PDB file of C-alpha atoms in Angstrom:
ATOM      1  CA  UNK X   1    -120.969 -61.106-267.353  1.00 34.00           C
ATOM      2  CA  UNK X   2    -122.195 -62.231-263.818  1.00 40.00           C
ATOM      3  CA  UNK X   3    -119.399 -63.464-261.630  1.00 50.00           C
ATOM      4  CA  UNK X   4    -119.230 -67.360-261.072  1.00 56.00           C
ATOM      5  CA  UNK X   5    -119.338 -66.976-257.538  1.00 60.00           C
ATOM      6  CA  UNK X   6    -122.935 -64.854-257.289  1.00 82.00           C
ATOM      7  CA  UNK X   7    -125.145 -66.856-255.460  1.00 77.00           C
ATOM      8  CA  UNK X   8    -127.834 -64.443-255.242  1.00 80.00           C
ATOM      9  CA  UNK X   9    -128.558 -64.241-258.743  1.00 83.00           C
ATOM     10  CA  UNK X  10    -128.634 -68.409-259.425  1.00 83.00           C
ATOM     11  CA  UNK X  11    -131.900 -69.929-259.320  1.00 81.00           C
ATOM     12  CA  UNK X  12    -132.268 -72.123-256.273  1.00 86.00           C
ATOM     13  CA  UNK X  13    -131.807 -75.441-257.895  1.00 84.00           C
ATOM     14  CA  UNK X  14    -128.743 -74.031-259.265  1.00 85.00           C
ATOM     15  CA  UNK X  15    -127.714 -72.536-256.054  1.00 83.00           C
ATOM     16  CA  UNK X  16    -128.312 -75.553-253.987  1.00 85.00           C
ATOM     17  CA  UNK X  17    -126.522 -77.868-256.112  1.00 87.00           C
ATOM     18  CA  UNK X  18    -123.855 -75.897-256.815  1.00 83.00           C
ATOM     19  CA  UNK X  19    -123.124 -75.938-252.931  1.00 80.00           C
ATOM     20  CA  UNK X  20    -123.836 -79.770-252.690  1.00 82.00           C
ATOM     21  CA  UNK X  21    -121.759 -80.515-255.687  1.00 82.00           C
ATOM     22  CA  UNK X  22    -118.589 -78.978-254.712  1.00 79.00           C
ATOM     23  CA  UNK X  23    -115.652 -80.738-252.883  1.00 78.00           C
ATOM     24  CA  UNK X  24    -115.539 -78.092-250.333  1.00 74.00           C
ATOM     25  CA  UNK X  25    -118.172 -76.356-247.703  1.00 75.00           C
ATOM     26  CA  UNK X  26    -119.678 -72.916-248.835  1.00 86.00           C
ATOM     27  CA  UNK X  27    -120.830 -72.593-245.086  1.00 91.00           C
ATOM     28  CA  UNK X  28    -120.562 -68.708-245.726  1.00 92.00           C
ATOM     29  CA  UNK X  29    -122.840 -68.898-248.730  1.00 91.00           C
ATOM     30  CA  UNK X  30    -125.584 -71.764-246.986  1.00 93.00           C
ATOM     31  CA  UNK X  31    -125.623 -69.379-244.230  1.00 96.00           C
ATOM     32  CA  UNK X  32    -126.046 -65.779-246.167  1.00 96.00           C
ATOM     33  CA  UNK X  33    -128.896 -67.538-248.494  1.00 96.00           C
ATOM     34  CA  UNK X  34    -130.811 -69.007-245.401  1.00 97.00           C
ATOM     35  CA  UNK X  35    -130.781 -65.662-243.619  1.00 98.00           C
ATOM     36  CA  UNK X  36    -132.517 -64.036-246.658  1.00 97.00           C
ATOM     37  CA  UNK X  37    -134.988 -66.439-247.190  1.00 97.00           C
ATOM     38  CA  UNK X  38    -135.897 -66.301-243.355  1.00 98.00           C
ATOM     39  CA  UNK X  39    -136.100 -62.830-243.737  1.00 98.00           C
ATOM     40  CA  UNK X  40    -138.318 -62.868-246.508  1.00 98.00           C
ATOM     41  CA  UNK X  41    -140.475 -65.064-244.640  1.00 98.00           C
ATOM     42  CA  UNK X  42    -140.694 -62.343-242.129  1.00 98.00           C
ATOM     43  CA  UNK X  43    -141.405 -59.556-244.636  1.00 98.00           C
ATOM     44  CA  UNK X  44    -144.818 -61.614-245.965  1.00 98.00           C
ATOM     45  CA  UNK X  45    -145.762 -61.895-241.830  1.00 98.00           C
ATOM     46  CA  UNK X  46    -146.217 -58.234-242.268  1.00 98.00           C
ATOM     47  CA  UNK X  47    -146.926 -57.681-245.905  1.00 97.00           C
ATOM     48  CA  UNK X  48    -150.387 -59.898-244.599  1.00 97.00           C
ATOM     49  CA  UNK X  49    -150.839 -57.567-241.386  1.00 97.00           C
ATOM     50  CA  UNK X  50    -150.386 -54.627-243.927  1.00 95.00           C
ATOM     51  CA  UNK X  51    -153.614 -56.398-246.160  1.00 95.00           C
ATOM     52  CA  UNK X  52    -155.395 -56.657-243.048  1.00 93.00           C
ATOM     53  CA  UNK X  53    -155.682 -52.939-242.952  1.00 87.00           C
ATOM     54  CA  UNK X  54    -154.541 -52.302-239.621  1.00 88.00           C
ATOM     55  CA  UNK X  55    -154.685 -48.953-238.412  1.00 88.00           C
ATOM     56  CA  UNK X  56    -152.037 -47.089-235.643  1.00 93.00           C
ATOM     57  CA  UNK X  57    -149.867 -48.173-233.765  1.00 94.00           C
ATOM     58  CA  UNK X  58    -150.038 -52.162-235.725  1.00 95.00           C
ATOM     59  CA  UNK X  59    -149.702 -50.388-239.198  1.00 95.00           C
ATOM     60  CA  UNK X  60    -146.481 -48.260-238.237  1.00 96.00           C
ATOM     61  CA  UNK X  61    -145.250 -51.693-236.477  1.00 97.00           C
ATOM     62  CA  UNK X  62    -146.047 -53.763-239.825  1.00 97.00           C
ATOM     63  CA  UNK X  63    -144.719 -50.829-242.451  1.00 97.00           C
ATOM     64  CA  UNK X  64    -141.344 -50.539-240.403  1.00 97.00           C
ATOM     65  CA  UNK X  65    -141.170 -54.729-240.290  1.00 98.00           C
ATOM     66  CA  UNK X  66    -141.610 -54.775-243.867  1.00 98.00           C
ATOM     67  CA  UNK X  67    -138.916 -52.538-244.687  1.00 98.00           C
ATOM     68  CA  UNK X  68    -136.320 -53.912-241.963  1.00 98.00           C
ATOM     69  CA  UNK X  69    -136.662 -57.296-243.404  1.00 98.00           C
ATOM     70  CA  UNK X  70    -136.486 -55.993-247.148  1.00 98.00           C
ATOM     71  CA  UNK X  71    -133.283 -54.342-246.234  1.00 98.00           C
ATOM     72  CA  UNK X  72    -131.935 -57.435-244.033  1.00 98.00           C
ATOM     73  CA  UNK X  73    -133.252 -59.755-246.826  1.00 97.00           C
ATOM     74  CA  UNK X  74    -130.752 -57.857-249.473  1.00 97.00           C
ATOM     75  CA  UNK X  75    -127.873 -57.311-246.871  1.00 98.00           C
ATOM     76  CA  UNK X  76    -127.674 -61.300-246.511  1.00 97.00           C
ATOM     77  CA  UNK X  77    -127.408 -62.122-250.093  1.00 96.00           C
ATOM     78  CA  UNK X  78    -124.614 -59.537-250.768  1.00 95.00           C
ATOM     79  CA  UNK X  79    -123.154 -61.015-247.700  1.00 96.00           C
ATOM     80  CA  UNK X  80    -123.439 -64.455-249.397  1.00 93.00           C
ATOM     81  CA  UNK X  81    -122.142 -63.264-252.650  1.00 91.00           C
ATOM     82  CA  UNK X  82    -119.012 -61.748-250.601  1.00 92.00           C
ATOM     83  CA  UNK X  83    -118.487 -64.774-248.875  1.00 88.00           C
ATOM     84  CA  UNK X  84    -118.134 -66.830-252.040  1.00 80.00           C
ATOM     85  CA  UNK X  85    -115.895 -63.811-253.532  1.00 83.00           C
ATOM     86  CA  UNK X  86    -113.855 -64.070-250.150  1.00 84.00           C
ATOM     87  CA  UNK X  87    -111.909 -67.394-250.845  1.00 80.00           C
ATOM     88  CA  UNK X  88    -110.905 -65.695-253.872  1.00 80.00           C
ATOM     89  CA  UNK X  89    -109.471 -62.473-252.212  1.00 87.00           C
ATOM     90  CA  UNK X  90    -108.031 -64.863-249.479  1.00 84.00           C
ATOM     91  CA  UNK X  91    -105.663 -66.953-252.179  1.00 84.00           C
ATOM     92  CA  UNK X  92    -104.854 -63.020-253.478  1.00 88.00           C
ATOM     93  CA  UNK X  93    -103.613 -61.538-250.089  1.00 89.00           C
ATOM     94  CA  UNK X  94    -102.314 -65.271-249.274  1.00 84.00           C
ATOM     95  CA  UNK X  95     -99.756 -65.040-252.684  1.00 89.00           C
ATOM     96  CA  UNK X  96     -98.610 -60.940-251.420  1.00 92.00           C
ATOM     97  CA  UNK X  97     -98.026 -62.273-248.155  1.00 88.00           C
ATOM     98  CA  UNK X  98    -100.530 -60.652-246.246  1.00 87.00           C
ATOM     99  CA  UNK X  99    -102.000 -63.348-244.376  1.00 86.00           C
ATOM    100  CA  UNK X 100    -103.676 -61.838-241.353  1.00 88.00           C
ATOM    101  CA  UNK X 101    -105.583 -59.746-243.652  1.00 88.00           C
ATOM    102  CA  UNK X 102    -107.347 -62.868-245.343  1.00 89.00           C
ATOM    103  CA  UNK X 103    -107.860 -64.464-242.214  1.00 91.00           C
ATOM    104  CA  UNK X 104    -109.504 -61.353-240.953  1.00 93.00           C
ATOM    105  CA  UNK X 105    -111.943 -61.437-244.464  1.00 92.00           C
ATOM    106  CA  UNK X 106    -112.677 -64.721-243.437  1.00 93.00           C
ATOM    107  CA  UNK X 107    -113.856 -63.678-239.950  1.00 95.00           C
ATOM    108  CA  UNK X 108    -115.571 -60.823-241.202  1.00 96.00           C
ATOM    109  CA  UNK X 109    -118.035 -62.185-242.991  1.00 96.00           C
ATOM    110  CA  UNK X 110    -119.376 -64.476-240.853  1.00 97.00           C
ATOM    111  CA  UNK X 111    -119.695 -61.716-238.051  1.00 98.00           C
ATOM    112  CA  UNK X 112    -121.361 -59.652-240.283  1.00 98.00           C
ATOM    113  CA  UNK X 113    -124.086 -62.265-240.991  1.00 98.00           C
ATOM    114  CA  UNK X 114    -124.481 -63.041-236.985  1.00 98.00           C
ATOM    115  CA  UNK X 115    -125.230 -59.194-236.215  1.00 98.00           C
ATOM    116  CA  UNK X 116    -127.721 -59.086-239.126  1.00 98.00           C
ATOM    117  CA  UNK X 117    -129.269 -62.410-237.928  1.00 98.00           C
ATOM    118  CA  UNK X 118    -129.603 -61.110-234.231  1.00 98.00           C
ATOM    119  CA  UNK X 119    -130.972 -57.839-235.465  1.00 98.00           C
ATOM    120  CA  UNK X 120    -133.853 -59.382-237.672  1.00 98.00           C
ATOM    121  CA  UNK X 121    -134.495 -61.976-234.972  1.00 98.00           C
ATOM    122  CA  UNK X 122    -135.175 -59.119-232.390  1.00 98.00           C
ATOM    123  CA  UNK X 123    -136.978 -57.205-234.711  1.00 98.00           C
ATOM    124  CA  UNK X 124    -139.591 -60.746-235.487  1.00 98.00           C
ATOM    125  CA  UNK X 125    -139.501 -60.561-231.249  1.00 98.00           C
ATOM    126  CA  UNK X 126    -140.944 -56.922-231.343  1.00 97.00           C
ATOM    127  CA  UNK X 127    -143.148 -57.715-234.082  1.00 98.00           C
ATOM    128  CA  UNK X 128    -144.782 -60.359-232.591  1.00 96.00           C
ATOM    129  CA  UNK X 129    -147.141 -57.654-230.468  1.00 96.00           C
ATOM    130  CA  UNK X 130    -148.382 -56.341-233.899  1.00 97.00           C
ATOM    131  CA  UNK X 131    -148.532 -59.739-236.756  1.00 97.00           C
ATOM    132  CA  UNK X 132    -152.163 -60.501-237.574  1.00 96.00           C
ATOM    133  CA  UNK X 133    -153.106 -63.774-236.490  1.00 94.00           C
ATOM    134  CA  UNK X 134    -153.334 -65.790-239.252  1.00 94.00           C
ATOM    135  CA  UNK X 135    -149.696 -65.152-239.643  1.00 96.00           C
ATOM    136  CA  UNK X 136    -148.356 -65.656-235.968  1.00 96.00           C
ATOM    137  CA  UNK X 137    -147.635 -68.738-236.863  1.00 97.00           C
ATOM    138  CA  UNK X 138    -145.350 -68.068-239.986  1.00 98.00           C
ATOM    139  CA  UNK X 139    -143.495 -64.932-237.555  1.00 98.00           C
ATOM    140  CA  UNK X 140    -142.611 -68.150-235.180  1.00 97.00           C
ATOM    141  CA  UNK X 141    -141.268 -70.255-238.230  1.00 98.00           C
ATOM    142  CA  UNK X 142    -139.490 -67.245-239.530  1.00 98.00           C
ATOM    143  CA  UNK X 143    -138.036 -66.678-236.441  1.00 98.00           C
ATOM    144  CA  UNK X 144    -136.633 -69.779-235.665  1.00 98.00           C
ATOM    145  CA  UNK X 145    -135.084 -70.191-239.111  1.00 98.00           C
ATOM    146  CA  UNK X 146    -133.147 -66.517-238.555  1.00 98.00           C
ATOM    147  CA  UNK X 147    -131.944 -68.107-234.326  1.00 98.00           C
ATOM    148  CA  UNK X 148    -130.058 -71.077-236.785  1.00 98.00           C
ATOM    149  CA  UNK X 149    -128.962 -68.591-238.796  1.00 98.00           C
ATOM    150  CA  UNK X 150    -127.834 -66.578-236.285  1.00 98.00           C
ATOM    151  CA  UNK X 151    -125.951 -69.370-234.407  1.00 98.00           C
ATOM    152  CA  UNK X 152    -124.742 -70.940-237.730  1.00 98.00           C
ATOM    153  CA  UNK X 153    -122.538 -67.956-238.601  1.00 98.00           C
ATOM    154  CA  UNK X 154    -121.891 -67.770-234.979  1.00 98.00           C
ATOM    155  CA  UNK X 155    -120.120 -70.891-235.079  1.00 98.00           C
ATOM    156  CA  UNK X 156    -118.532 -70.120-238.644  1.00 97.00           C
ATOM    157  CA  UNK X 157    -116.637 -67.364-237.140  1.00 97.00           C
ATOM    158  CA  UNK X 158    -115.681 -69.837-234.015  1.00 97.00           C
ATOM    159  CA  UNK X 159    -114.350 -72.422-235.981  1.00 97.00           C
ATOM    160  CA  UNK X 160    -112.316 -69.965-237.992  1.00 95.00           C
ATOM    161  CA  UNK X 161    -110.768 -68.518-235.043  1.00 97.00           C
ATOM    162  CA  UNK X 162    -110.229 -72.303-234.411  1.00 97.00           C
ATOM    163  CA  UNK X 163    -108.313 -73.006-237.200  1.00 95.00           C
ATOM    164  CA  UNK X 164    -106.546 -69.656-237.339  1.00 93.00           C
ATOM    165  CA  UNK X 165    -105.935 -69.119-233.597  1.00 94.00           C
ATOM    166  CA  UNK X 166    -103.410 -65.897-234.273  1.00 94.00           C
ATOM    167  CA  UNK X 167    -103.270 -63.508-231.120  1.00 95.00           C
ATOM    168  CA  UNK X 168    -104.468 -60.805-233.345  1.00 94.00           C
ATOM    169  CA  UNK X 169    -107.125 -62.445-234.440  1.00 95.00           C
ATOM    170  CA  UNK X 170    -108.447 -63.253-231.351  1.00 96.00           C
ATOM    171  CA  UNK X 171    -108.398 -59.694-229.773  1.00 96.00           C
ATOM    172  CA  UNK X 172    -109.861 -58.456-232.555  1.00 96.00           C
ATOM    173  CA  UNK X 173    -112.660 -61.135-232.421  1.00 97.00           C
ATOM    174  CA  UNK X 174    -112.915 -62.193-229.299  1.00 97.00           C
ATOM    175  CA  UNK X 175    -115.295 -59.431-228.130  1.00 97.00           C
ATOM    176  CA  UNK X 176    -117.509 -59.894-230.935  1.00 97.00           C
ATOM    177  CA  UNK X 177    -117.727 -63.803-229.611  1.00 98.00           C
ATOM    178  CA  UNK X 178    -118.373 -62.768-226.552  1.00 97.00           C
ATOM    179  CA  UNK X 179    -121.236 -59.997-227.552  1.00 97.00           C
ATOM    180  CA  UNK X 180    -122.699 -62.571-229.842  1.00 98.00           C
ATOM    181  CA  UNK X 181    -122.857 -65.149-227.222  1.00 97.00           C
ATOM    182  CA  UNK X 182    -124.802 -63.102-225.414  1.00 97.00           C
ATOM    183  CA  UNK X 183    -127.337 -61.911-227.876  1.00 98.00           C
ATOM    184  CA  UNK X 184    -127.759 -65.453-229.084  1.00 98.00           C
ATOM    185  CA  UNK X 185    -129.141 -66.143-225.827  1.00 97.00           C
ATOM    186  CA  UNK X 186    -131.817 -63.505-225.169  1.00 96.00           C
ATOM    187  CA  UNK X 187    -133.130 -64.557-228.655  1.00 96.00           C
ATOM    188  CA  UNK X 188    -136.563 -66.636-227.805  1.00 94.00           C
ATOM    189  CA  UNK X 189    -138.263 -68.759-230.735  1.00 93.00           C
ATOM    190  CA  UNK X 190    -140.895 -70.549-229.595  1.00 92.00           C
ATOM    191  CA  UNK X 191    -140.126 -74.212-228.755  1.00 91.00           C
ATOM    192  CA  UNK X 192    -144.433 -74.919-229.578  1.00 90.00           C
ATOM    193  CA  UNK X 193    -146.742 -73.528-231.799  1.00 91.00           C
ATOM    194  CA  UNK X 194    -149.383 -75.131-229.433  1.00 86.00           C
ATOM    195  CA  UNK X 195    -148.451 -73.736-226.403  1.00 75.00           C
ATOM    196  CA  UNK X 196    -148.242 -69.916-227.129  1.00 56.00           C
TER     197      UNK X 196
END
């Protein structure tokens, strides 16, 4: 039996609702399913450079794009499965005492998610040398859907060092803000389709 908190395997409408529906934010969840789909929308920017039949250097570029994104694509819905199984292993450590631990699940996550986003966004940056044009376009939109994501669980882990500001915490997350921060601005979606 599938667990109730899979988000992965729900249809869309199922998945979407079930996040709308409920009394409190799946922010985790919204974030992990967002990152996949702009990864997939990557992965069909080089799955069409790939039908092109490239040759070289723009083949290699395209083969190694589709299997980055395929992997990033399945690493962000096991992250948003593991975000929704999270609140449950949270109320478990909470009721053996063990606090800091769930608080550090809780941060976890979402700094998992921003690394993956700021990988696959610099990896649509490098691939924009290679994509065939009449994808270019869809590399830009796939890009700039993975930056949100990418700030989105950057603020996630924020706010729950917010709400939870415990001195270990913050050492142990505090360089990972700071890292982040920095990533998430060298990442460089473009503003105009028009103008490129």
């Amino acid at each position: 039996m599938l667990s109730q908190t899979q988000l992965s395997v729900s249809p869309v409408f199922q998945a979407v609702e079930r996040i709308g529906e409920h009394d409190h934010c799946q922010a985790g969840g919204a974030i992990g399913l967002s990152g996949a789909l702009a990864a997939a929308l990557a992965q069909a920017t080089a799955n069409a450079t790939r039908s092109q039949q490239p040759t070289g250097a723009q083949d290699a570029a395209a083969e190694f794009m589709q299997q980055t994104m395929k992997r990033i694509r399945q690493e962000f819905l096991r992250l948003a499965d593991a975000d929704a199984e999270a609140i449950l292993e949270f109320v478990a450590l909470e009721e053996r005492g063990e606090l800091l631990t769930g608080y550090a699940l809780l941060c976890e996550g979402p700094r998992a998610m921003a690394d993956l986003a700021v990988e696959a966004a610099q990896a649509m940056q490098s691939f924009r040398a290679h994509v065939c044009e009449r994808s270019r376009d869809d590399l830009e939109f796939a890009l700039t859907l993975m930056a949100g994501v990418a700030r989105a669980a950057f603020q996630l882990l924020d706010s729950n060092l917010r709400i939870w500001p415990l001195p270990e915490l913050l050492t142990g997350y505090e360089p990972h803000i700071a890292r982040l921060k920095d990533a998430l601005e060298a990442l460089q979606p473009r503003p105009r389709i028009r103008t490129l």
